PDB file of N, CA and C in Angstrom:
ATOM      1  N   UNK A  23     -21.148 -18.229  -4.474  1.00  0.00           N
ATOM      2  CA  UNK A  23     -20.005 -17.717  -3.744  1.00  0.00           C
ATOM      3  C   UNK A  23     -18.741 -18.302  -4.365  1.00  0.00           C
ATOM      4  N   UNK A  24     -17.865 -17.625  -4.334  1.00  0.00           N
ATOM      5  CA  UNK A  24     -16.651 -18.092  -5.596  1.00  0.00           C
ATOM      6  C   UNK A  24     -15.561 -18.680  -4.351  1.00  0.00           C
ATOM      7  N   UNK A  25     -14.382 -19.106  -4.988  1.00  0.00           N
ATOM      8  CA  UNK A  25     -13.711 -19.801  -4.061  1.00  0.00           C
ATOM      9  C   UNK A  25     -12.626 -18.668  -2.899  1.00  0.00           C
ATOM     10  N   UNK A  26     -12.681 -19.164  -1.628  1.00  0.00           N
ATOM     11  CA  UNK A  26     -11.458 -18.503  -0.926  1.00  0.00           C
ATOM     12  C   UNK A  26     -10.269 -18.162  -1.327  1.00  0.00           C
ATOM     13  N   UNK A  27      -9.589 -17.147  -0.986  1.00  0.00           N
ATOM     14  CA  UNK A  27      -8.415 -16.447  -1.218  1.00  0.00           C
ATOM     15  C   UNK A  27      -7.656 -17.640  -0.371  1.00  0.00           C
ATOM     16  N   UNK A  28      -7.519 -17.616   0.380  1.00  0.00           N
ATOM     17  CA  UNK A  28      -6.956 -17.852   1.718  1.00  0.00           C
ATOM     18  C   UNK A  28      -7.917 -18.757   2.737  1.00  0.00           C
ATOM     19  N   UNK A  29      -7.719 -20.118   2.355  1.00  0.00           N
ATOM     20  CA  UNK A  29      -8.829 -21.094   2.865  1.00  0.00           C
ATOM     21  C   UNK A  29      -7.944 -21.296   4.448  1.00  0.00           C
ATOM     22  N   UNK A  30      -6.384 -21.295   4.040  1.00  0.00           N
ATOM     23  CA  UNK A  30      -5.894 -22.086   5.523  1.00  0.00           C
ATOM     24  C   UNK A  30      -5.825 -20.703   7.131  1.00  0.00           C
ATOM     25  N   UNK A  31      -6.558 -19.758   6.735  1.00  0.00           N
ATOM     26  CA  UNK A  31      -5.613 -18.812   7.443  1.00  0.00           C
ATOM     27  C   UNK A  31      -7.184 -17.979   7.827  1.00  0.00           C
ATOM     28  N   UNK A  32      -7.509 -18.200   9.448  1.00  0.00           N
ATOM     29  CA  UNK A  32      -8.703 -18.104   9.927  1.00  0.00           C
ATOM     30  C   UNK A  32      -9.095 -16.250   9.684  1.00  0.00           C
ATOM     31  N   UNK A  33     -10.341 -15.890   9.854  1.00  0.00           N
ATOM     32  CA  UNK A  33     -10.340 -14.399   9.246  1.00  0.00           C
ATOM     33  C   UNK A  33      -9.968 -13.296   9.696  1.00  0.00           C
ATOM     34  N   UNK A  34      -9.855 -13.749  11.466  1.00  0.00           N
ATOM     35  CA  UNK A  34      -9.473 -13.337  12.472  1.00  0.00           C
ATOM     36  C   UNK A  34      -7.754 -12.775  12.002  1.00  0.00           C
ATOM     37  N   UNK A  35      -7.550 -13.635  11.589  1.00  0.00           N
ATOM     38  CA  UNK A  35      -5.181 -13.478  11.292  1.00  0.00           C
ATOM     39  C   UNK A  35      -5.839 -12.636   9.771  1.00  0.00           C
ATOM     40  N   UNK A  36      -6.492 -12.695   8.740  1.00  0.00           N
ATOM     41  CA  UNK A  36      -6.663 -12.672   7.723  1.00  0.00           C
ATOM     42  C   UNK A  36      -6.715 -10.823   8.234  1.00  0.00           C
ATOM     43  N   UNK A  37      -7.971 -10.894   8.820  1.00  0.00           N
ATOM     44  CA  UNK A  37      -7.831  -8.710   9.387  1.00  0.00           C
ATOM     45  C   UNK A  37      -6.830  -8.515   9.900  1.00  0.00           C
ATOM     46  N   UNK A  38      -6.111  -9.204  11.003  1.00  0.00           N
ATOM     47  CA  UNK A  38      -5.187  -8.711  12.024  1.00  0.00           C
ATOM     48  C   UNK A  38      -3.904  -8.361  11.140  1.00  0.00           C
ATOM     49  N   UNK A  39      -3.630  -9.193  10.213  1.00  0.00           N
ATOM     50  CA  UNK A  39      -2.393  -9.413   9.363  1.00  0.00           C
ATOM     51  C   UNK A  39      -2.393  -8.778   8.443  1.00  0.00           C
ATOM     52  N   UNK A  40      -2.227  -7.462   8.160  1.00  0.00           N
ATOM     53  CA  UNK A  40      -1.913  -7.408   6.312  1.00  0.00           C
ATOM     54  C   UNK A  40      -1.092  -8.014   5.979  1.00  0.00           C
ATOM     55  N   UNK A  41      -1.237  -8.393   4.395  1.00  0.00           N
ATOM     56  CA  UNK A  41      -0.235  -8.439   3.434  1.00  0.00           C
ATOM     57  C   UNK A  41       0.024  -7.377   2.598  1.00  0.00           C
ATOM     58  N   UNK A  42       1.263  -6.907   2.389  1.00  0.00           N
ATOM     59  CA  UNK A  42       2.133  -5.989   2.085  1.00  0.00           C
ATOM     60  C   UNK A  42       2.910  -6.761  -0.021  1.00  0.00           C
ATOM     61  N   UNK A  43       2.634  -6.209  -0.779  1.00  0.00           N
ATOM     62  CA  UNK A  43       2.927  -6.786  -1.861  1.00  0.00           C
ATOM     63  C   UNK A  43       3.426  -6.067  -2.452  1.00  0.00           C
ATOM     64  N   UNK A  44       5.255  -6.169  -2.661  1.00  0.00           N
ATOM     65  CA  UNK A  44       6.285  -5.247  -3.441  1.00  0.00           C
ATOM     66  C   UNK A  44       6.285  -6.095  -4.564  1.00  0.00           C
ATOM     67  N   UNK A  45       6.273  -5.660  -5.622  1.00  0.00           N
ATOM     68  CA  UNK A  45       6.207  -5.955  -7.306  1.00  0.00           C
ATOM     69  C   UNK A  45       7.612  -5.191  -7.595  1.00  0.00           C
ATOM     70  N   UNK A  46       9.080  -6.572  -8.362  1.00  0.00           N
ATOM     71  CA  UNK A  46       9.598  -5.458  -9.236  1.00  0.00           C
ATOM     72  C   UNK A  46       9.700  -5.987 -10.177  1.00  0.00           C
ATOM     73  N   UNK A  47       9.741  -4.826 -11.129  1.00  0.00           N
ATOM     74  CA  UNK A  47       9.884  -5.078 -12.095  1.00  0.00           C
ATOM     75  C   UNK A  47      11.370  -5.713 -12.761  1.00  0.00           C
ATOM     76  N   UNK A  48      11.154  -6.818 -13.766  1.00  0.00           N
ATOM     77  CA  UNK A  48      12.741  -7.277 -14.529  1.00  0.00           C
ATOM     78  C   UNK A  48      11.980  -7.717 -16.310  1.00  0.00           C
ATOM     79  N   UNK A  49      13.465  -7.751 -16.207  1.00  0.00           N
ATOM     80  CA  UNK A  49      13.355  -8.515 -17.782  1.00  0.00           C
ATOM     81  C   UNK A  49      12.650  -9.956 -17.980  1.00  0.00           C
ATOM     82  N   UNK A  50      11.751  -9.676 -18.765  1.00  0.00           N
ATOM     83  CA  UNK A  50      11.231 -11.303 -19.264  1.00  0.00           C
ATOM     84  C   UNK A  50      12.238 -12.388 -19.243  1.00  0.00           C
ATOM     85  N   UNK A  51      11.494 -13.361 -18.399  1.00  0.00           N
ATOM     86  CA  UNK A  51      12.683 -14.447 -18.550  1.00  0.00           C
ATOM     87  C   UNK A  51      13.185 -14.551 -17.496  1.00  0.00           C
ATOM     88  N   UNK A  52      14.079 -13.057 -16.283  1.00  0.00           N
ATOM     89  CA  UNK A  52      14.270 -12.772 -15.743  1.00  0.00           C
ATOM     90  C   UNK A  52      13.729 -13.993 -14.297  1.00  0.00           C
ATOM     91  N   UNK A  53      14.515 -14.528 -13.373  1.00  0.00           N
ATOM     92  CA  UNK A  53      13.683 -15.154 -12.312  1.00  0.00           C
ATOM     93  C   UNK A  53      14.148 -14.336 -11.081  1.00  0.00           C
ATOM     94  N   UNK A  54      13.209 -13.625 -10.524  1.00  0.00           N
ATOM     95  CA  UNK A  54      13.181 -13.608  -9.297  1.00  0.00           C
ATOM     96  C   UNK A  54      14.114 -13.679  -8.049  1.00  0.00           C
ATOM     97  N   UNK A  55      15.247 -13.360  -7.986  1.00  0.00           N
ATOM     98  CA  UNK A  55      16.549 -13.737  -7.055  1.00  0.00           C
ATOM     99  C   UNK A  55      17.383 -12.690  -6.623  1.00  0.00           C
ATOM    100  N   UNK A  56      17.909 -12.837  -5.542  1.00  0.00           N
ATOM    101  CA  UNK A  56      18.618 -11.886  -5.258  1.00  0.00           C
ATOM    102  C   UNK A  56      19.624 -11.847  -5.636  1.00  0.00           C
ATOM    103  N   UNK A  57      20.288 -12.029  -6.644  1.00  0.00           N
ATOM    104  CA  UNK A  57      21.400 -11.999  -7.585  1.00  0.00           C
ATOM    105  C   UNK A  57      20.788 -11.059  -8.768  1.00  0.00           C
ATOM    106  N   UNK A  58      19.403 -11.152  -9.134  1.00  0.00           N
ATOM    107  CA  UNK A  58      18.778 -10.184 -10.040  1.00  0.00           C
ATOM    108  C   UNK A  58      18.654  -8.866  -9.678  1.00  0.00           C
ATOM    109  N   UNK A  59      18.859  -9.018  -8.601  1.00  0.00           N
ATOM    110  CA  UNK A  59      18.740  -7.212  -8.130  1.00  0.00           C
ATOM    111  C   UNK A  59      20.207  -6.477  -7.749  1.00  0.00           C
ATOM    112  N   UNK A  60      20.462  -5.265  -7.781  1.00  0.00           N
ATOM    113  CA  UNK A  60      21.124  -4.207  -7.857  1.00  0.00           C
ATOM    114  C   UNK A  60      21.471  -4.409  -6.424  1.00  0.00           C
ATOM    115  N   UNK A  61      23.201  -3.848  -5.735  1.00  0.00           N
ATOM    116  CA  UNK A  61      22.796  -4.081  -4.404  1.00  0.00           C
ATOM    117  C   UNK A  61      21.928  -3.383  -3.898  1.00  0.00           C
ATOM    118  N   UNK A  62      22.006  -1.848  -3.883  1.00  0.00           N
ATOM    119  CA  UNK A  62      21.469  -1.033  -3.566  1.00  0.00           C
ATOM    120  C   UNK A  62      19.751  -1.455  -3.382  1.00  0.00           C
ATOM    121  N   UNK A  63      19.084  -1.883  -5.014  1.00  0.00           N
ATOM    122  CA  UNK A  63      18.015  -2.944  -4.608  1.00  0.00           C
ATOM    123  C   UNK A  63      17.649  -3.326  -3.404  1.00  0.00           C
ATOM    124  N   UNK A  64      18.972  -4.768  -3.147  1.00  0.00           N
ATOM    125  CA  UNK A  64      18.660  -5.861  -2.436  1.00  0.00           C
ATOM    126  C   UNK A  64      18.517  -4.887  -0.930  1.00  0.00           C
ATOM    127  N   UNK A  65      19.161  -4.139  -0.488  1.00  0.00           N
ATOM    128  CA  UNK A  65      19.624  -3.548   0.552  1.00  0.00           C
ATOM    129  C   UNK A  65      18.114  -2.998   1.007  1.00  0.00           C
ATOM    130  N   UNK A  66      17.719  -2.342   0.111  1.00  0.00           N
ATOM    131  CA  UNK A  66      16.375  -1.138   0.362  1.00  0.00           C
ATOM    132  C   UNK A  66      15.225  -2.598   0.377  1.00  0.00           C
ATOM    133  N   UNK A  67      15.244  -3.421  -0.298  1.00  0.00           N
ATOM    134  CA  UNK A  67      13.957  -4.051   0.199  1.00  0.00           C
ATOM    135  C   UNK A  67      14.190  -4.954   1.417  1.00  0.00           C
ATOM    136  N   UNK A  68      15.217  -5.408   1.307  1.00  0.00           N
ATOM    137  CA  UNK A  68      15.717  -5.872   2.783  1.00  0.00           C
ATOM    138  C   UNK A  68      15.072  -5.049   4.424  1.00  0.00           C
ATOM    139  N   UNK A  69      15.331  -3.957   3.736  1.00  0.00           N
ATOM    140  CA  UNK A  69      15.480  -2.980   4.785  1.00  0.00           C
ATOM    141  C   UNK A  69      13.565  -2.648   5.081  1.00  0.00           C
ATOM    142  N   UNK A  70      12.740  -2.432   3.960  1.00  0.00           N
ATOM    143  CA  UNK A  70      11.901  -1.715   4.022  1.00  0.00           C
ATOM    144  C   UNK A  70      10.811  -3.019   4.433  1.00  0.00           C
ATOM    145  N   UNK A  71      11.266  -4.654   3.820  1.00  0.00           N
ATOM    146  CA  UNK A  71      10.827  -5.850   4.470  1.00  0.00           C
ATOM    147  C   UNK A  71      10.817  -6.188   5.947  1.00  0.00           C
ATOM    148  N   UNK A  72      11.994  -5.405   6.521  1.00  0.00           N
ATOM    149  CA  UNK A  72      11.869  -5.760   8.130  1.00  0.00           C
ATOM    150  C   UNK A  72      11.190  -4.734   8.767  1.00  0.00           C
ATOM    151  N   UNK A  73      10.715  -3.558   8.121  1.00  0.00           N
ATOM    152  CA  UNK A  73      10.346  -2.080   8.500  1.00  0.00           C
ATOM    153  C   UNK A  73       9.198  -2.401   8.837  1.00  0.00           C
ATOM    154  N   UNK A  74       8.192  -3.418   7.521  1.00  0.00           N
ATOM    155  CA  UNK A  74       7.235  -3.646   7.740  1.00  0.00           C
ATOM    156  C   UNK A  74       6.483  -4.914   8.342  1.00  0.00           C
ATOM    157  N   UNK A  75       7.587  -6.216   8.755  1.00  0.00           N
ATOM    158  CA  UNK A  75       7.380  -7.104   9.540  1.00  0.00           C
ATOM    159  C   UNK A  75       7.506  -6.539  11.169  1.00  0.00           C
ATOM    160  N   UNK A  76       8.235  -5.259  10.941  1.00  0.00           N
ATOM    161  CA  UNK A  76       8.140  -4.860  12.147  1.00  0.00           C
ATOM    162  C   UNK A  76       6.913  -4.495  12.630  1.00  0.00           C
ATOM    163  N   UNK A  77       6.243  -3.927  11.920  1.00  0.00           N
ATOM    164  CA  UNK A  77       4.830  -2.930  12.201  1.00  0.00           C
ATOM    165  C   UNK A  77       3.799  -4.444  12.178  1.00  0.00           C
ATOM    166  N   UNK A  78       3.982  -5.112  11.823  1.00  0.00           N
ATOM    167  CA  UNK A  78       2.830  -6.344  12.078  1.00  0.00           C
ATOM    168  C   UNK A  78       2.158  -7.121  10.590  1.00  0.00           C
ATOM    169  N   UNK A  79       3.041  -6.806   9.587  1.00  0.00           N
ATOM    170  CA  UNK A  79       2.481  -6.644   8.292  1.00  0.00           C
ATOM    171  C   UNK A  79       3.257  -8.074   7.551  1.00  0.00           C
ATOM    172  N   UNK A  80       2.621  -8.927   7.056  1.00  0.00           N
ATOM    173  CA  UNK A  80       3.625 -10.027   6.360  1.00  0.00           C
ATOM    174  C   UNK A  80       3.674  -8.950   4.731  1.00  0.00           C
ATOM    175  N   UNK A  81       4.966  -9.453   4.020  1.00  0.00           N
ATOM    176  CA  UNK A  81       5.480  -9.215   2.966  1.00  0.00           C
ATOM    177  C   UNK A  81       5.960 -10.314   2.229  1.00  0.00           C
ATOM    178  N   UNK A  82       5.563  -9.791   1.036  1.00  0.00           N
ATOM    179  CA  UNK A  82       5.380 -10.904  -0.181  1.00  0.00           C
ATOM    180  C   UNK A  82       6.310 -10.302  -1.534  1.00  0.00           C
ATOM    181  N   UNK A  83       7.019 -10.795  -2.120  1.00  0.00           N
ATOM    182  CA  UNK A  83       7.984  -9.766  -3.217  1.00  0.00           C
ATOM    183  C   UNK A  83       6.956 -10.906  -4.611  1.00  0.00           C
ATOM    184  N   UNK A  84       7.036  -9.852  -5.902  1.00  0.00           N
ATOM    185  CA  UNK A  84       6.336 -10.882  -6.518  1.00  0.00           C
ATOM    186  C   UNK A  84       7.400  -9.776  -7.887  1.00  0.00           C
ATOM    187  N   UNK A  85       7.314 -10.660  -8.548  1.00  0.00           N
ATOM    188  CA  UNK A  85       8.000 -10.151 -10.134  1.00  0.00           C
ATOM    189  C   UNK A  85       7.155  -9.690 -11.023  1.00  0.00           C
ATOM    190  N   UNK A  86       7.716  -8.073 -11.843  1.00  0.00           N
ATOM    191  CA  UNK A  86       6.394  -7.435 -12.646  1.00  0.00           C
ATOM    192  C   UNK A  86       7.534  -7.970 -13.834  1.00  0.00           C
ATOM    193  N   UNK A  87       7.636  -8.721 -15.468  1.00  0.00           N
ATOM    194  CA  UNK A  87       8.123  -8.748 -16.318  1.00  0.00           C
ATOM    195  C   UNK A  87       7.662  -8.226 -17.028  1.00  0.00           C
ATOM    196  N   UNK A  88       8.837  -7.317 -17.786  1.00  0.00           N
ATOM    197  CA  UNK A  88       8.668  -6.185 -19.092  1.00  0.00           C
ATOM    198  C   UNK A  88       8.950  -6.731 -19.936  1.00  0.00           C
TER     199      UNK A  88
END
C-alpha cells in the first residue's frame, strides 16, 4: 500500500470536501502572485474562488510554467 495523499484530514472531510484545482499558466521563472496576474485575471479567480467555497468545495491555485 503506497503512502497517503492526505494523512492529516480524516476520510470522512476527505469525501465531504472536494478539492477544486485552478492551474495557470505563466512564464518560467514566473512566481505565483497576485501581481503576476492581469486584473481582469485576479478579479475572475477571486470571484470564481468564492463561487466555489461557496458550494462547499476548498480551492487550491497551483502554477502551470511554459
Amino acid at each position: 500500500m503506497g503512502p497517503e495523499l492526505r494523512p492529516n484530514d480524516p476520510p470522512e472531510d476527505i469525501l465531504a470536501t472536494p478539492t477544486i484545482v485552478l492551474a495557470i499558466r505563466l512564464k518560467r521563472g514566473v512566481p505565483l502572485t497576485a501581481d503576476s496576474l492581469f486584473a481582469f485575471s485576479q478579479v475572475s479567480l477571486l470571484q470564481t474562488a468564492l463561487a466555489l467555497q461557496g458550494m462547499g468545495a476548498k480551492v487550491e491555485v497551483v502554477p502551470i510554467w511554459a
